[in-house]
Coordinates of C-alpha atoms in Angstrom, one line a residue:
X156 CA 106.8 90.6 75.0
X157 CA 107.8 86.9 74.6
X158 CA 103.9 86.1 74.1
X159 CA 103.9 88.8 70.6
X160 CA 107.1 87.1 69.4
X161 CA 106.0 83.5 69.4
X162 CA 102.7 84.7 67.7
X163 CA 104.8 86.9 65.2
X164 CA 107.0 83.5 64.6
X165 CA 104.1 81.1 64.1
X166 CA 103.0 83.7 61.5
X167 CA 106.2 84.0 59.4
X168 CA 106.0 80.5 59.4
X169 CA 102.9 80.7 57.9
X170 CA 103.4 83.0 55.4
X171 CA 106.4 81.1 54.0
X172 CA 106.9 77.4 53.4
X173 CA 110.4 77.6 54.9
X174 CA 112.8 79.6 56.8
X175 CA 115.8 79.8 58.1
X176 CA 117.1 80.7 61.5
X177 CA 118.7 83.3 60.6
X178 CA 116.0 85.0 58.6
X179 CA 113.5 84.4 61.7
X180 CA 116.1 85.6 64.4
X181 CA 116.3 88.5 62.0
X182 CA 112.6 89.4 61.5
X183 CA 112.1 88.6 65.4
X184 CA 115.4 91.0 66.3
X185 CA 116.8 87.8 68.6
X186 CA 119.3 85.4 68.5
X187 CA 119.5 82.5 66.6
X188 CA 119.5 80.6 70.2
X189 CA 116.2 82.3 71.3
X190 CA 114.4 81.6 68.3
X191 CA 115.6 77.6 69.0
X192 CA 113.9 78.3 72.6
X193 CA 111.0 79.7 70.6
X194 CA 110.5 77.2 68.1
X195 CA 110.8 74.3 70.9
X196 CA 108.4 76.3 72.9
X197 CA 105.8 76.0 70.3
X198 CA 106.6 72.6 69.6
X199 CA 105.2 71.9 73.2
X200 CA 102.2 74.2 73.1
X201 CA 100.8 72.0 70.3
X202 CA 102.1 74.3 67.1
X203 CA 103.6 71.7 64.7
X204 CA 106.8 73.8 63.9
X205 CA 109.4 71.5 62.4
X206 CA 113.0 71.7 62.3
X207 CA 115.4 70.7 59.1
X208 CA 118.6 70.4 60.2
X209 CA 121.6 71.0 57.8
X210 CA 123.3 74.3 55.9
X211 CA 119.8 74.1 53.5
X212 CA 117.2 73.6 56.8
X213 CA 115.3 75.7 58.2
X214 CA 111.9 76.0 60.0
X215 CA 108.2 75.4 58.9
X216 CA 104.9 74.3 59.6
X217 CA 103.5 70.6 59.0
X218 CA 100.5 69.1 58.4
X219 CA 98.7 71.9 57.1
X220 CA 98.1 74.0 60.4
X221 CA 97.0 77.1 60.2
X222 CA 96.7 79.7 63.0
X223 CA 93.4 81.7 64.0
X224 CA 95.7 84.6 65.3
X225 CA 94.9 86.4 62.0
X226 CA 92.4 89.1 63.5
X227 CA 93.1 93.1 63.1
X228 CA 93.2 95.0 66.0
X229 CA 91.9 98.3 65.7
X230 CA 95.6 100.0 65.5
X231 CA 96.8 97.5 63.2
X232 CA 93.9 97.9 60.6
X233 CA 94.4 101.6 61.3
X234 CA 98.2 101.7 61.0
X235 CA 97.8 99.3 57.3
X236 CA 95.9 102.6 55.6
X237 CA 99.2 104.3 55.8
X238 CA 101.6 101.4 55.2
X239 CA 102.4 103.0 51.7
X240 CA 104.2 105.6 53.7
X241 CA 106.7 103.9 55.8
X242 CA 108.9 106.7 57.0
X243 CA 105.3 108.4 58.7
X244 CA 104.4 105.4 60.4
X245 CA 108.4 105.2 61.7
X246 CA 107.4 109.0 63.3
X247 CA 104.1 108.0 64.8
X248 CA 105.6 105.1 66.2
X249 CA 103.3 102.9 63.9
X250 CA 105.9 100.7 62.4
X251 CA 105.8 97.7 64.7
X252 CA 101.7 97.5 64.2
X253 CA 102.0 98.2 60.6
X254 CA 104.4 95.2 60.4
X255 CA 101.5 92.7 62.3
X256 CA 99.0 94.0 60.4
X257 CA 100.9 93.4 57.0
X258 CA 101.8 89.7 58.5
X259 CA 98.6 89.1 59.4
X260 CA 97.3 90.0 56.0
X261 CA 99.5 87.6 54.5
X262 CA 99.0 84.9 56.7
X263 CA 95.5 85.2 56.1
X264 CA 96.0 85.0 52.0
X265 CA 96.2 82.3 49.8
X266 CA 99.1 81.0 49.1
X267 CA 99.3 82.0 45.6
X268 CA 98.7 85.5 46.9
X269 CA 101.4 85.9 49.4
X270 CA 103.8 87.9 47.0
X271 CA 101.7 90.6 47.0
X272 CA 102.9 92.7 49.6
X273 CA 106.8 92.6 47.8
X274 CA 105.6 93.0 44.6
X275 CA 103.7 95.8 45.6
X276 CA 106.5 97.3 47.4
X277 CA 108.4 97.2 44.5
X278 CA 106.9 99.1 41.9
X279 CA 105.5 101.9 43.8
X280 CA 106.9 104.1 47.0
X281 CA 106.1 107.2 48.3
X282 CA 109.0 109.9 49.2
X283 CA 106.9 112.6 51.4
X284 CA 109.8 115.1 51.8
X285 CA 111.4 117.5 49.5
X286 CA 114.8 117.3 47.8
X287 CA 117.6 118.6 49.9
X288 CA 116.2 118.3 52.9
X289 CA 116.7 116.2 55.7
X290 CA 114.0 115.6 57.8
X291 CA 113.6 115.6 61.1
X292 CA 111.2 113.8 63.3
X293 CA 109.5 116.4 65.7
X294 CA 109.7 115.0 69.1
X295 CA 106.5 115.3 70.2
X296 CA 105.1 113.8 67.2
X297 CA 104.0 109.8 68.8
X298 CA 102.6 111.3 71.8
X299 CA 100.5 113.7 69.6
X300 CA 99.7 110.4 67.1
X301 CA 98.7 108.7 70.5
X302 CA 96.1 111.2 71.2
X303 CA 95.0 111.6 67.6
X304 CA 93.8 108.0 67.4
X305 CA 92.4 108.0 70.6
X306 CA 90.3 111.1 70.2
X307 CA 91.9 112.2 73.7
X308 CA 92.3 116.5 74.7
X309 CA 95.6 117.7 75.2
X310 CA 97.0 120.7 76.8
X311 CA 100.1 122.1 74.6
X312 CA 102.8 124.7 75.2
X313 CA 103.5 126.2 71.4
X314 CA 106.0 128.4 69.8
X315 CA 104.6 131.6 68.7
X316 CA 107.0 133.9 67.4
X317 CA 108.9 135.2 70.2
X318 CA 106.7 133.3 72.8
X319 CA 104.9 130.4 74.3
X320 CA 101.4 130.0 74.5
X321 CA 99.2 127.6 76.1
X322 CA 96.3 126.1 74.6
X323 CA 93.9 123.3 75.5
X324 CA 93.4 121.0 71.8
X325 CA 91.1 118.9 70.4
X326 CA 93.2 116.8 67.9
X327 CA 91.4 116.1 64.8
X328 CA 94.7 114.9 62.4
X329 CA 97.8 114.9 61.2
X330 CA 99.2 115.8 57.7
X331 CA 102.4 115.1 56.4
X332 CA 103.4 118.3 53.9
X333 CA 106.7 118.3 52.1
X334 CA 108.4 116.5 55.1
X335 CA 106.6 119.2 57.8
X336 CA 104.1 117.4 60.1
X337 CA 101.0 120.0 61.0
X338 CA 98.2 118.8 63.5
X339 CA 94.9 120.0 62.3
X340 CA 92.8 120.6 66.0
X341 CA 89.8 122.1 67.4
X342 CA 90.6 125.5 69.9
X343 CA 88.3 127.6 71.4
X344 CA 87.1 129.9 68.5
X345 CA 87.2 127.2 65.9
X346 CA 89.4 124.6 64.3
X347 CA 93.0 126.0 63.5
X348 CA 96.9 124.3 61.9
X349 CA 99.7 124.1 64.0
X350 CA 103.2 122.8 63.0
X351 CA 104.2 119.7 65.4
X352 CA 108.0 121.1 65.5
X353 CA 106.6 124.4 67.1
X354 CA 105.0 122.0 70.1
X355 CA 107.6 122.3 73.4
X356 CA 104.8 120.7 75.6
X357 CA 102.2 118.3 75.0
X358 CA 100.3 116.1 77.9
X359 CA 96.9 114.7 77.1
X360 CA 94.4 115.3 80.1
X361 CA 92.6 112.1 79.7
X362 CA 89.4 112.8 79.1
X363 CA 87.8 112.0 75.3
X364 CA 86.0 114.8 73.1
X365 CA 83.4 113.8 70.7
X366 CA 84.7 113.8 67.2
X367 CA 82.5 116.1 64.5
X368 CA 81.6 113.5 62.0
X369 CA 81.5 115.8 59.8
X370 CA 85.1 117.2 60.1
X371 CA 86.8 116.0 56.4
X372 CA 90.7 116.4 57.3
X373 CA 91.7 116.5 53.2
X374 CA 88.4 119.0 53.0
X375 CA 89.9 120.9 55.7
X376 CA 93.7 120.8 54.5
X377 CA 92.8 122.2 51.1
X378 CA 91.1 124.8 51.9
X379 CA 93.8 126.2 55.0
X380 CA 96.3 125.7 52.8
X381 CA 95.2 127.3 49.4
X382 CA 94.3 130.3 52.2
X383 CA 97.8 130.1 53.4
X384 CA 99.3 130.4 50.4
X385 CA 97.6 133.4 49.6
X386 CA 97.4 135.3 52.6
X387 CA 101.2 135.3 52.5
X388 CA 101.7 137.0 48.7
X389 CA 100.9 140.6 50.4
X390 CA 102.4 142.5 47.3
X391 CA 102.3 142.5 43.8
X392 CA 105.2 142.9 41.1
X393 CA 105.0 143.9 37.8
X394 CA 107.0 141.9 35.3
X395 CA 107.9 141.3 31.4
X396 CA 108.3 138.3 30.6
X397 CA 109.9 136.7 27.4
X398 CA 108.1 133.4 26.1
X399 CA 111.3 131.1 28.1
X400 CA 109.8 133.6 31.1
X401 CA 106.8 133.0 30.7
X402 CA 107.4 129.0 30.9
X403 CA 109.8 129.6 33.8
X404 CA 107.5 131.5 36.0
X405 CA 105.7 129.2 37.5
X406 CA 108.8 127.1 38.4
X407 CA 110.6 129.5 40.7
X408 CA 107.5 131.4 41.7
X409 CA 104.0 130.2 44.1
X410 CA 102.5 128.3 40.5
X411 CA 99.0 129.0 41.4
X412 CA 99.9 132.7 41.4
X413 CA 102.1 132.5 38.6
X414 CA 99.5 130.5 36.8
X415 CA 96.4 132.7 37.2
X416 CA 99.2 136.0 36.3
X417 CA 99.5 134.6 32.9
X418 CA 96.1 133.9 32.4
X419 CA 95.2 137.3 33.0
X420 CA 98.2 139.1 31.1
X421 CA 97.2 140.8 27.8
X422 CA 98.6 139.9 24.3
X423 CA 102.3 139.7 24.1
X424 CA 103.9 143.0 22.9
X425 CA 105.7 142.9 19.6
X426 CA 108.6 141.0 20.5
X427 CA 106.8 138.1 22.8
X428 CA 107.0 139.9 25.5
X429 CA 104.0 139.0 28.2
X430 CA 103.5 141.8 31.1
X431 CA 102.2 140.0 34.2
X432 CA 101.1 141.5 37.7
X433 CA 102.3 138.8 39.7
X434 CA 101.4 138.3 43.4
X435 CA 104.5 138.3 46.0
X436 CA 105.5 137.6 49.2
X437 CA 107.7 140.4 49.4
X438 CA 110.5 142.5 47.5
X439 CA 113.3 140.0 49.2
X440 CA 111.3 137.0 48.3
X441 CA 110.6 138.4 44.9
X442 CA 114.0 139.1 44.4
X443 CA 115.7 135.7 45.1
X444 CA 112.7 133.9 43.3
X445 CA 112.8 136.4 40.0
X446 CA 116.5 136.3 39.3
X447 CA 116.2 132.6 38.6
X448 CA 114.7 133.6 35.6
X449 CA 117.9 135.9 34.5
X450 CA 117.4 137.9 31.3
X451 CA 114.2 136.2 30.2
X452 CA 112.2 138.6 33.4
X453 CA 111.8 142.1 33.8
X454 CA 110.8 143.8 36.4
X455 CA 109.0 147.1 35.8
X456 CA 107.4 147.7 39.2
X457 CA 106.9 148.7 41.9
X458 CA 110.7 151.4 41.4
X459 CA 111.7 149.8 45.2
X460 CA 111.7 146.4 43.8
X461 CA 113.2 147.1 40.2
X462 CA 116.5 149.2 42.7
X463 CA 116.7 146.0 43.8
X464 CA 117.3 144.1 40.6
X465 CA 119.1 146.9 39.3
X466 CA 121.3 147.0 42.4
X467 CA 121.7 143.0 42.0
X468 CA 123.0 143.2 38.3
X469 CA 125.4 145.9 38.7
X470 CA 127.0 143.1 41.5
X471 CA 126.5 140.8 39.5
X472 CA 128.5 142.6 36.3
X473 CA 131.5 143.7 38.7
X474 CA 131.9 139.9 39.7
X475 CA 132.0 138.9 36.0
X476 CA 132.9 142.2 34.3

């Protein structure tokens, strides 16, 4: 422990011409004390770390040293592909090797070029989940990461409907989907998705698979999920559409489905109006998605789902009425 922190100090020393002991006990998550005992520590090993005393000292580096303690390990130079997405590498458990990597990095740059990391960081970010949302880290989720990047089986307990079921995994990857984390994995009978939150059990039983190097995880993703997305829209509904409708649709609605609906409609009727055969998930769905639209959608089809929006305006019209 001690070891990583004195080679994590000498390399914020690097990376900066000064700092302070606050801003090193702060970086190291010590005390201002320990990072005295640290920097005189140093001092003996050979590691020309110099002291300014006063309210404008700090610490730095003289006479030009530079460390060799700049080498990637394999998780670091792993964990850096993903450092654009700091809250997934906080759920992996990631963080602390994306942070070495990213000092290492710098240490390693030119001086000239040691910004780059903040000014990076400040003009672009990536927010993975949705709005109005929060989201939660599945519990199981570092332990699954774990055996992920070691290419290790596991034997899972998962939540299936109403039920558990065991299953012996290969896990290929992990994909991060509007703030849900899904572990993409080889079963018996092929590769398959599972979501991580539905995981109640995971224990690797340490023995390696070999990794199909031909497996493409983004390959793979796209194609579940554009078959996902589909398999679900079971029904259809017909529906008239005003031109603001017509715009709308694919903002309350699946937009691939809404999309190709449109394209396929016939001319507009004499007023505007575009009738579209629109796949659904089911009446309910429909129902709650449609009405977003108010006036500008009709719904002519099937009669089961047009009782519904009838028997949805008359409540509405008694509440306002």
């Amino acid at each position: 422990m001690r070891a990583a922190r004195l080679i994590k100090m000498v390399l914020l020393l690097q990376a900066r011409p000064s700092i302070t002991g606050a801003e090193l006990a702060r970086e190291l998550e010590v005390s201002e004390r320990t990072v005295t005992r640290d920097a005189a520590a140093l001092s003996e090993a050979g590691i020309p770390v110099y002291a300014d005393r006063g309210r404008a000292g700090g610490y730095r580096l003289i006479g030009g040293y530079r460390t060799r303690l700049t080498g990637l390990g394999r998780t670091e130079a792993e964990a850096l592909f993903l450092s654009g997405v700091p809250s997934a590498l906080r759920e992996m458990g990631l963080a602390d090797a994306a942070s070495a990597a990213r000092m290492k990095v710098s240490a390693a740059l030119l001086p000239e070029l040691r910004d780059a990391s903040h000014t990076v960081a400040q003009r672009f970010h990536l927010d993975a989940p949705g709005w109005w949302r929060d989201p939660e880290t599945p519990e199981l989720l570092p332990r699954i990461a774990d055996a992920v990047w070691d290419d290790l089986r596991i034997t899972v307990r998962y939540r299936r409907r109403d039920a558990e079921v065991r299953r012996e995994l290969e896990p290929y990857g992990l994909v991060l989907k509007a703030g849900v984390w899904y572990l993409a994995a080889r079963a018996e009978g092929g590769f398959r998705v599972y979501r991580v939150d539905r995981f109640t059990a995971v224990e690797p039983d340490g023995t390696h698979f070999t990794r199909d190097e031909d497996f493409d995880l983004p390959g793979f993703w796209g194609e579940r999920a554009d078959q996902f997305a589909r398999s679900i829209l079971r029904e259809k509904a017909v529906v008239r559409l005003t031109p603001a409708g017509a715009r709308g649709l694919p903002h309350v609605t699946d937009r691939a489905a809404a999309e190709e609906a449109i394209r396929e409609a016939g001319e507009p009727d004499g007023q505007g109006r575009l009738t579209v055969t629109l796949p659904i998930e089911s009446y309910e769905v429909a129902l709650a998605q449609l009405l977003g639209l108010g006036p500008e959608a009709e719904v002519l089809g099937p009669p089961e789902l047009r009782a519904l929006f009838a028997e949805a305006a008359r409540r509405t019209a008694e509440l306002y009425g």
